[in-house]
PDB file of C-alpha atoms in Angstrom:
ATOM      1  CA  MET A 196      -8.165  -7.106  -0.347  1.00 57.00           C
ATOM      2  CA  ASP A 197      -7.049  -5.012  -3.322  1.00 61.00           C
ATOM      3  CA  ALA A 198      -3.782  -6.168  -4.892  1.00 71.00           C
ATOM      4  CA  ASP A 199      -4.048  -3.451  -7.549  1.00 73.00           C
ATOM      5  CA  ASN A 200      -2.979  -0.882  -4.965  1.00 80.00           C
ATOM      6  CA  LEU A 201       0.261  -2.652  -4.096  1.00 90.00           C
ATOM      7  CA  PRO A 202       3.599  -1.127  -5.116  1.00 94.00           C
ATOM      8  CA  PRO A 203       4.619  -2.272  -8.634  1.00 94.00           C
ATOM      9  CA  GLY A 204       7.457  -4.526  -7.457  1.00 96.00           C
ATOM     10  CA  TRP A 205       5.127  -6.559  -5.291  1.00 97.00           C
ATOM     11  CA  ARG A 206       2.448  -6.722  -7.985  1.00 95.00           C
ATOM     12  CA  GLN A 207       4.965  -8.283 -10.327  1.00 94.00           C
ATOM     13  CA  ALA A 208       6.577 -10.597  -7.769  1.00 95.00           C
ATOM     14  CA  LEU A 209       3.318 -11.810  -6.260  1.00 95.00           C
ATOM     15  CA  GLY A 210       1.214 -11.778  -9.408  1.00 93.00           C
ATOM     16  CA  PRO A 211       1.425 -15.515 -10.177  1.00 94.00           C
ATOM     17  CA  ALA A 212       0.597 -16.498  -6.593  1.00 94.00           C
ATOM     18  CA  MET A 213      -2.279 -14.042  -6.412  1.00 93.00           C
ATOM     19  CA  ALA A 214      -3.687 -15.253  -9.719  1.00 93.00           C
ATOM     20  CA  ALA A 215      -3.600 -18.906  -8.692  1.00 94.00           C
ATOM     21  CA  PRO A 216      -6.960 -20.650  -8.269  1.00 95.00           C
ATOM     22  CA  ALA A 217      -6.009 -21.755  -4.747  1.00 94.00           C
ATOM     23  CA  LEU A 218      -5.742 -18.161  -3.535  1.00 95.00           C
ATOM     24  CA  HIS A 219      -9.001 -17.211  -5.218  1.00 94.00           C
ATOM     25  CA  ASP A 220     -10.618 -20.152  -3.438  1.00 95.00           C
ATOM     26  CA  LEU A 221      -9.155 -18.980  -0.131  1.00 96.00           C
ATOM     27  CA  ILE A 222     -10.510 -15.463  -0.589  1.00 95.00           C
ATOM     28  CA  ALA A 223     -13.944 -16.846  -1.476  1.00 96.00           C
ATOM     29  CA  TRP A 224     -13.854 -19.070   1.609  1.00 96.00           C
ATOM     30  CA  LEU A 225     -12.930 -16.114   3.828  1.00 96.00           C
ATOM     31  CA  ASP A 226     -15.816 -14.102   2.386  1.00 96.00           C
ATOM     32  CA  ALA A 227     -18.178 -16.992   3.118  1.00 97.00           C
ATOM     33  CA  GLU A 228     -16.867 -17.350   6.664  1.00 96.00           C
ATOM     34  CA  GLU A 229     -17.459 -13.662   7.329  1.00 96.00           C
ATOM     35  CA  ALA A 230     -20.887 -13.819   5.717  1.00 96.00           C
ATOM     36  CA  ALA A 231     -21.704 -16.654   8.124  1.00 97.00           C
ATOM     37  CA  GLY A 232     -20.897 -14.395  11.055  1.00 96.00           C
ATOM     38  CA  LYS A 233     -17.349 -15.420  11.896  1.00 96.00           C
ATOM     39  CA  ALA A 234     -14.893 -12.678  12.851  1.00 96.00           C
ATOM     40  CA  ILE A 235     -11.720 -12.777  10.748  1.00 97.00           C
ATOM     41  CA  PHE A 236      -8.688 -10.649  11.604  1.00 97.00           C
ATOM     42  CA  PRO A 237      -7.314  -8.364  10.366  1.00 96.00           C
ATOM     43  CA  PRO A 238     -10.021  -6.616   8.317  1.00 93.00           C
ATOM     44  CA  GLY A 239      -9.850  -7.124   4.571  1.00 91.00           C
ATOM     45  CA  ASP A 240      -8.312  -3.724   3.857  1.00 92.00           C
ATOM     46  CA  CYS A 241      -5.377  -4.489   6.195  1.00 94.00           C
ATOM     47  CA  ARG A 242      -4.399  -7.954   5.001  1.00 95.00           C
ATOM     48  CA  LEU A 243      -1.781  -6.749   2.502  1.00 96.00           C
ATOM     49  CA  ARG A 244      -0.577  -3.814   4.603  1.00 96.00           C
ATOM     50  CA  ALA A 245       2.948  -5.207   5.033  1.00 97.00           C
ATOM     51  CA  PHE A 246       3.422  -5.076   1.262  1.00 97.00           C
ATOM     52  CA  ALA A 247       1.718  -1.700   0.890  1.00 96.00           C
ATOM     53  CA  LEU A 248       3.936   0.000   3.487  1.00 97.00           C
ATOM     54  CA  THR A 249       7.220  -1.640   2.455  1.00 98.00           C
ATOM     55  CA  PRO A 250       7.786  -1.799  -1.319  1.00 97.00           C
ATOM     56  CA  LEU A 251       9.903  -4.697  -2.557  1.00 98.00           C
ATOM     57  CA  ASP A 252      12.740  -2.468  -3.700  1.00 97.00           C
ATOM     58  CA  ALA A 253      12.856  -0.786  -0.268  1.00 98.00           C
ATOM     59  CA  VAL A 254      13.137  -3.945   1.848  1.00 98.00           C
ATOM     60  CA  ARG A 255      16.237  -3.974   4.046  1.00 98.00           C
ATOM     61  CA  VAL A 256      15.039  -6.264   6.851  1.00 98.00           C
ATOM     62  CA  VAL A 257      12.431  -9.021   6.970  1.00 97.00           C
ATOM     63  CA  ILE A 258      10.871  -9.959  10.309  1.00 97.00           C
ATOM     64  CA  LEU A 259       8.744 -13.051   9.954  1.00 94.00           C
ATOM     65  CA  GLY A 260       5.810 -13.923  12.168  1.00 90.00           C
ATOM     66  CA  GLN A 261       3.380 -16.833  12.100  1.00 89.00           C
ATOM     67  CA  ASP A 262      -0.151 -15.456  11.975  1.00 91.00           C
ATOM     68  CA  PRO A 263      -2.030 -12.323  13.085  1.00 94.00           C
ATOM     69  CA  TYR A 264      -3.181 -11.654  16.622  1.00 95.00           C
ATOM     70  CA  HIS A 265      -6.589 -13.211  17.196  1.00 96.00           C
ATOM     71  CA  GLY A 266      -8.014 -10.707  19.699  1.00 95.00           C
ATOM     72  CA  ILE A 267     -10.484  -7.970  18.814  1.00 94.00           C
ATOM     73  CA  GLY A 268      -8.784  -4.824  17.538  1.00 95.00           C
ATOM     74  CA  GLN A 269      -5.252  -6.206  17.687  1.00 97.00           C
ATOM     75  CA  ALA A 270      -4.254  -7.325  14.187  1.00 96.00           C
ATOM     76  CA  MET A 271      -3.268  -4.556  11.787  1.00 97.00           C
ATOM     77  CA  GLY A 272      -1.525  -6.432   8.978  1.00 97.00           C
ATOM     78  CA  LEU A 273       2.013  -6.126  10.349  1.00 98.00           C
ATOM     79  CA  CYS A 274       3.514  -8.997  12.312  1.00 97.00           C
ATOM     80  CA  PHE A 275       3.815  -8.374  16.074  1.00 97.00           C
ATOM     81  CA  ALA A 276       2.266  -4.877  15.738  1.00 98.00           C
ATOM     82  CA  VAL A 277      -0.983  -3.556  17.199  1.00 98.00           C
ATOM     83  CA  PRO A 278      -2.659  -0.180  16.606  1.00 97.00           C
ATOM     84  CA  GLU A 279      -2.143   2.818  18.847  1.00 96.00           C
ATOM     85  CA  GLY A 280      -4.325   2.569  21.926  1.00 96.00           C
ATOM     86  CA  VAL A 281      -4.265  -1.245  22.052  1.00 97.00           C
ATOM     87  CA  ALA A 282      -2.339  -2.867  24.900  1.00 97.00           C
ATOM     88  CA  VAL A 283       1.123  -4.112  23.913  1.00 98.00           C
ATOM     89  CA  PRO A 284       0.949  -7.934  23.677  1.00 97.00           C
ATOM     90  CA  PRO A 285       3.439 -10.048  25.650  1.00 97.00           C
ATOM     91  CA  SER A 286       5.600 -11.046  22.652  1.00 96.00           C
ATOM     92  CA  LEU A 287       5.953  -7.438  21.552  1.00 98.00           C
ATOM     93  CA  ALA A 288       6.701  -6.409  25.124  1.00 98.00           C
ATOM     94  CA  ASN A 289       9.594  -8.865  25.069  1.00 98.00           C
ATOM     95  CA  ILE A 290      10.739  -7.506  21.703  1.00 98.00           C
ATOM     96  CA  TYR A 291      10.784  -4.040  23.243  1.00 98.00           C
ATOM     97  CA  ARG A 292      12.694  -5.356  26.249  1.00 98.00           C
ATOM     98  CA  GLU A 293      15.378  -6.791  23.963  1.00 98.00           C
ATOM     99  CA  LEU A 294      15.409  -3.582  21.911  1.00 98.00           C
ATOM    100  CA  GLU A 295      16.079  -1.565  25.058  1.00 98.00           C
ATOM    101  CA  SER A 296      18.850  -3.922  26.142  1.00 98.00           C
ATOM    102  CA  ASP A 297      20.366  -4.084  22.668  1.00 98.00           C
ATOM    103  CA  CYS A 298      20.125  -0.464  21.510  1.00 98.00           C
ATOM    104  CA  GLY A 299      19.224   1.567  24.595  1.00 98.00           C
ATOM    105  CA  ILE A 300      15.846   2.559  23.144  1.00 97.00           C
ATOM    106  CA  PRO A 301      13.273   3.031  25.917  1.00 96.00           C
ATOM    107  CA  ARG A 302      10.243   0.786  25.701  1.00 96.00           C
ATOM    108  CA  PRO A 303       7.394   2.691  24.048  1.00 96.00           C
ATOM    109  CA  GLY A 304       3.871   2.686  25.385  1.00 94.00           C
ATOM    110  CA  HIS A 305       2.309   1.626  22.088  1.00 97.00           C
ATOM    111  CA  GLY A 306       2.610  -1.298  19.686  1.00 98.00           C
ATOM    112  CA  ASP A 307       2.372   0.432  16.305  1.00 98.00           C
ATOM    113  CA  LEU A 308       5.398  -0.580  14.200  1.00 98.00           C
ATOM    114  CA  GLN A 309       4.567   1.352  11.040  1.00 98.00           C
ATOM    115  CA  ALA A 310       7.693   3.468  11.564  1.00 98.00           C
ATOM    116  CA  TRP A 311       9.768   0.320  11.035  1.00 98.00           C
ATOM    117  CA  ALA A 312       7.764  -0.702   7.976  1.00 98.00           C
ATOM    118  CA  ARG A 313       8.230   2.685   6.325  1.00 98.00           C
ATOM    119  CA  GLN A 314      12.012   2.321   6.666  1.00 98.00           C
ATOM    120  CA  GLY A 315      12.160  -0.975   4.814  1.00 98.00           C
ATOM    121  CA  VAL A 316      11.368  -3.509   7.543  1.00 98.00           C
ATOM    122  CA  LEU A 317       8.951  -6.024   6.029  1.00 98.00           C
ATOM    123  CA  LEU A 318       6.756  -7.185   8.922  1.00 98.00           C
ATOM    124  CA  LEU A 319       5.282 -10.314   7.396  1.00 96.00           C
ATOM    125  CA  ASN A 320       3.185 -13.130   8.825  1.00 93.00           C
ATOM    126  CA  THR A 321       3.218 -16.423   6.935  1.00 91.00           C
ATOM    127  CA  ALA A 322      -0.586 -16.615   7.210  1.00 94.00           C
ATOM    128  CA  LEU A 323      -2.360 -13.304   6.668  1.00 96.00           C
ATOM    129  CA  THR A 324      -5.634 -14.028   8.487  1.00 96.00           C
ATOM    130  CA  VAL A 325      -6.911 -15.785  11.593  1.00 96.00           C
ATOM    131  CA  GLU A 326     -10.306 -16.536  13.100  1.00 96.00           C
ATOM    132  CA  ALA A 327     -11.133 -14.643  16.288  1.00 95.00           C
ATOM    133  CA  GLY A 328      -9.922 -16.472  19.350  1.00 94.00           C
ATOM    134  CA  LYS A 329      -8.293 -19.298  17.402  1.00 95.00           C
ATOM    135  CA  ALA A 330      -4.541 -18.867  17.016  1.00 91.00           C
ATOM    136  CA  GLY A 331      -3.163 -20.665  13.973  1.00 90.00           C
ATOM    137  CA  SER A 332      -6.629 -21.362  12.586  1.00 95.00           C
ATOM    138  CA  HIS A 333      -5.771 -20.257   9.046  1.00 95.00           C
ATOM    139  CA  ALA A 334      -2.306 -21.822   8.855  1.00 91.00           C
ATOM    140  CA  GLY A 335      -1.985 -24.201   5.940  1.00 90.00           C
ATOM    141  CA  LEU A 336      -5.054 -22.890   4.121  1.00 93.00           C
ATOM    142  CA  GLY A 337      -3.166 -21.267   1.258  1.00 93.00           C
ATOM    143  CA  TRP A 338      -1.618 -17.997   2.403  1.00 94.00           C
ATOM    144  CA  GLU A 339       1.790 -19.655   2.535  1.00 93.00           C
ATOM    145  CA  ALA A 340       2.033 -19.770  -1.281  1.00 94.00           C
ATOM    146  CA  LEU A 341       1.768 -15.985  -1.323  1.00 95.00           C
ATOM    147  CA  THR A 342       4.066 -15.256   1.599  1.00 93.00           C
ATOM    148  CA  ASP A 343       6.636 -17.816   0.455  1.00 93.00           C
ATOM    149  CA  ALA A 344       6.675 -16.020  -2.901  1.00 94.00           C
ATOM    150  CA  ALA A 345       7.333 -12.764  -1.059  1.00 95.00           C
ATOM    151  CA  ILE A 346      10.237 -14.245   0.888  1.00 94.00           C
ATOM    152  CA  ALA A 347      11.701 -15.691  -2.299  1.00 93.00           C
ATOM    153  CA  ALA A 348      11.339 -12.362  -4.106  1.00 95.00           C
ATOM    154  CA  VAL A 349      13.281 -10.519  -1.405  1.00 95.00           C
ATOM    155  CA  ALA A 350      15.951 -13.226  -1.224  1.00 92.00           C
ATOM    156  CA  ALA A 351      16.420 -13.176  -5.005  1.00 91.00           C
ATOM    157  CA  ARG A 352      17.256  -9.474  -5.083  1.00 93.00           C
ATOM    158  CA  PRO A 353      20.965  -8.559  -5.215  1.00 92.00           C
ATOM    159  CA  GLU A 354      20.842  -6.118  -2.313  1.00 94.00           C
ATOM    160  CA  PRO A 355      22.106  -7.627   0.974  1.00 94.00           C
ATOM    161  CA  THR A 356      19.154  -8.000   3.332  1.00 96.00           C
ATOM    162  CA  VAL A 357      18.631  -9.146   6.918  1.00 96.00           C
ATOM    163  CA  PHE A 358      16.125 -11.918   7.671  1.00 95.00           C
ATOM    164  CA  ILE A 359      15.151 -12.098  11.343  1.00 96.00           C
ATOM    165  CA  LEU A 360      13.573 -15.471  12.093  1.00 93.00           C
ATOM    166  CA  TRP A 361      12.145 -15.886  15.584  1.00 91.00           C
ATOM    167  CA  GLY A 362      10.965 -19.340  16.562  1.00 88.00           C
ATOM    168  CA  ALA A 363      10.839 -22.682  14.804  1.00 86.00           C
ATOM    169  CA  HIS A 364       8.023 -21.720  12.452  1.00 83.00           C
ATOM    170  CA  ALA A 365       9.921 -18.738  11.060  1.00 86.00           C
ATOM    171  CA  GLN A 366      13.215 -20.617  10.975  1.00 87.00           C
ATOM    172  CA  ALA A 367      11.625 -23.250   8.757  1.00 86.00           C
ATOM    173  CA  LYS A 368      11.710 -20.600   6.024  1.00 82.00           C
ATOM    174  CA  ALA A 369      15.500 -20.218   6.220  1.00 80.00           C
ATOM    175  CA  ASP A 370      16.082 -22.637   3.349  1.00 78.00           C
ATOM    176  CA  ARG A 371      13.989 -20.412   1.078  1.00 74.00           C
ATOM    177  CA  VAL A 372      16.473 -17.637   1.778  1.00 77.00           C
ATOM    178  CA  ALA A 373      19.643 -19.691   1.521  1.00 65.00           C
ATOM    179  CA  GLY A 374      18.559 -21.456  -1.639  1.00 53.00           C
ATOM    180  CA  VAL A 375      18.631 -18.334  -3.789  1.00 54.00           C
ATOM    181  CA  SER A 376      20.828 -15.870  -1.945  1.00 54.00           C
ATOM    182  CA  ASP A 377      24.386 -17.149  -2.525  1.00 68.00           C
ATOM    183  CA  GLY A 378      25.200 -16.145   1.041  1.00 73.00           C
ATOM    184  CA  ARG A 379      24.791 -12.423   0.473  1.00 88.00           C
ATOM    185  CA  HIS A 380      22.064 -12.032   3.117  1.00 92.00           C
ATOM    186  CA  LEU A 381      22.266 -12.203   6.903  1.00 93.00           C
ATOM    187  CA  VAL A 382      19.907 -14.652   8.615  1.00 93.00           C
ATOM    188  CA  ILE A 383      19.427 -14.081  12.353  1.00 94.00           C
ATOM    189  CA  ARG A 384      17.750 -16.964  14.172  1.00 92.00           C
ATOM    190  CA  SER A 385      16.659 -17.170  17.781  1.00 94.00           C
ATOM    191  CA  PRO A 386      13.791 -18.505  19.892  1.00 94.00           C
ATOM    192  CA  HIS A 387      10.428 -16.789  19.627  1.00 93.00           C
ATOM    193  CA  PRO A 388       9.892 -13.703  21.830  1.00 96.00           C
ATOM    194  CA  SER A 389       6.789 -15.178  23.470  1.00 94.00           C
ATOM    195  CA  PRO A 390       6.857 -15.530  27.271  1.00 95.00           C
ATOM    196  CA  LEU A 391       7.111 -19.308  26.811  1.00 93.00           C
ATOM    197  CA  SER A 392      10.412 -19.180  24.945  1.00 94.00           C
ATOM    198  CA  ALA A 393      12.049 -15.745  25.239  1.00 95.00           C
ATOM    199  CA  TYR A 394      14.325 -16.901  28.069  1.00 96.00           C
ATOM    200  CA  ARG A 395      15.683 -19.735  25.917  1.00 95.00           C
ATOM    201  CA  GLY A 396      17.890 -17.434  23.872  1.00 95.00           C
ATOM    202  CA  PHE A 397      15.783 -14.594  22.516  1.00 96.00           C
ATOM    203  CA  PHE A 398      16.894 -12.275  25.282  1.00 97.00           C
ATOM    204  CA  GLY A 399      20.488 -11.340  24.597  1.00 97.00           C
ATOM    205  CA  SER A 400      20.372 -12.238  20.896  1.00 97.00           C
ATOM    206  CA  ARG A 401      20.835  -8.548  19.884  1.00 98.00           C
ATOM    207  CA  PRO A 402      19.004  -8.769  16.539  1.00 98.00           C
ATOM    208  CA  PHE A 403      18.596  -5.028  16.096  1.00 98.00           C
ATOM    209  CA  SER A 404      22.240  -3.995  16.474  1.00 98.00           C
ATOM    210  CA  ARG A 405      23.388  -7.022  14.457  1.00 98.00           C
ATOM    211  CA  ALA A 406      21.040  -6.063  11.654  1.00 98.00           C
ATOM    212  CA  ASN A 407      22.317  -2.483  11.601  1.00 98.00           C
ATOM    213  CA  THR A 408      25.956  -3.555  11.678  1.00 98.00           C
ATOM    214  CA  PHE A 409      25.342  -5.713   8.615  1.00 96.00           C
ATOM    215  CA  LEU A 410      23.341  -3.049   6.775  1.00 98.00           C
ATOM    216  CA  LEU A 411      25.979  -0.378   7.397  1.00 98.00           C
ATOM    217  CA  ALA A 412      28.767  -2.713   6.284  1.00 96.00           C
ATOM    218  CA  ASN A 413      26.902  -3.253   3.035  1.00 96.00           C
ATOM    219  CA  GLY A 414      26.086   0.378   2.351  1.00 97.00           C
ATOM    220  CA  ARG A 415      22.368   0.091   3.018  1.00 97.00           C
ATOM    221  CA  GLY A 416      22.063   2.400   6.029  1.00 97.00           C
ATOM    222  CA  ALA A 417      20.911   1.667   9.557  1.00 98.00           C
ATOM    223  CA  ILE A 418      17.326   1.266  10.689  1.00 98.00           C
ATOM    224  CA  ASP A 419      16.102   3.707  13.334  1.00 98.00           C
ATOM    225  CA  TRP A 420      14.514   1.126  15.606  1.00 98.00           C
ATOM    226  CA  GLN A 421      12.570   3.670  17.642  1.00 97.00           C
ATOM    227  CA  PRO A 422       8.931   2.572  17.044  1.00 96.00           C
TER     228      PRO A 422
END
């Protein structure tokens, strides 16, 4: 995990969190876990991909997830995304269903969301690693200090930005946005797109068109949501 290759804005914003002893301890623990034979996802060179693909000064939308997919070959360092050739997971399938309903974009046959990231959509999980087969296994181990710093850095910028918070875990971060934003950002909250909760208000929430309406009204340009 090489922070030196991050865009300058992120290096500055995340520098204190990355230099903290707690994060160094976490990285050492992850190395030890892998040395002991445990599979950790995503691979080390993908764990900061969200920051690498979406520089701080380019962020227009933040979509917040909880932790990476825990199946082999799924996690790629972008929340909800999977590489080309990997089956689209159920939550992402529901995201695509809402995208089609909201914007008329046909559901793609792949789960690679790098096209969104390169347009300024920060696809961030609050924990950046997970043990194979154990969802949530690395929550609360220290990644949150880094990802909370990222959320705060985006919220502190003057440019109006959209924060899309799906599910209770993501919505718990809303105060970190409101506390520094003076109301200049748009926060869109709805249930998580997982099959367990999508019918409780995720479907029909129209996050994509609402985000673009806000961005256009604030002179920041629309996102092309075609993955």
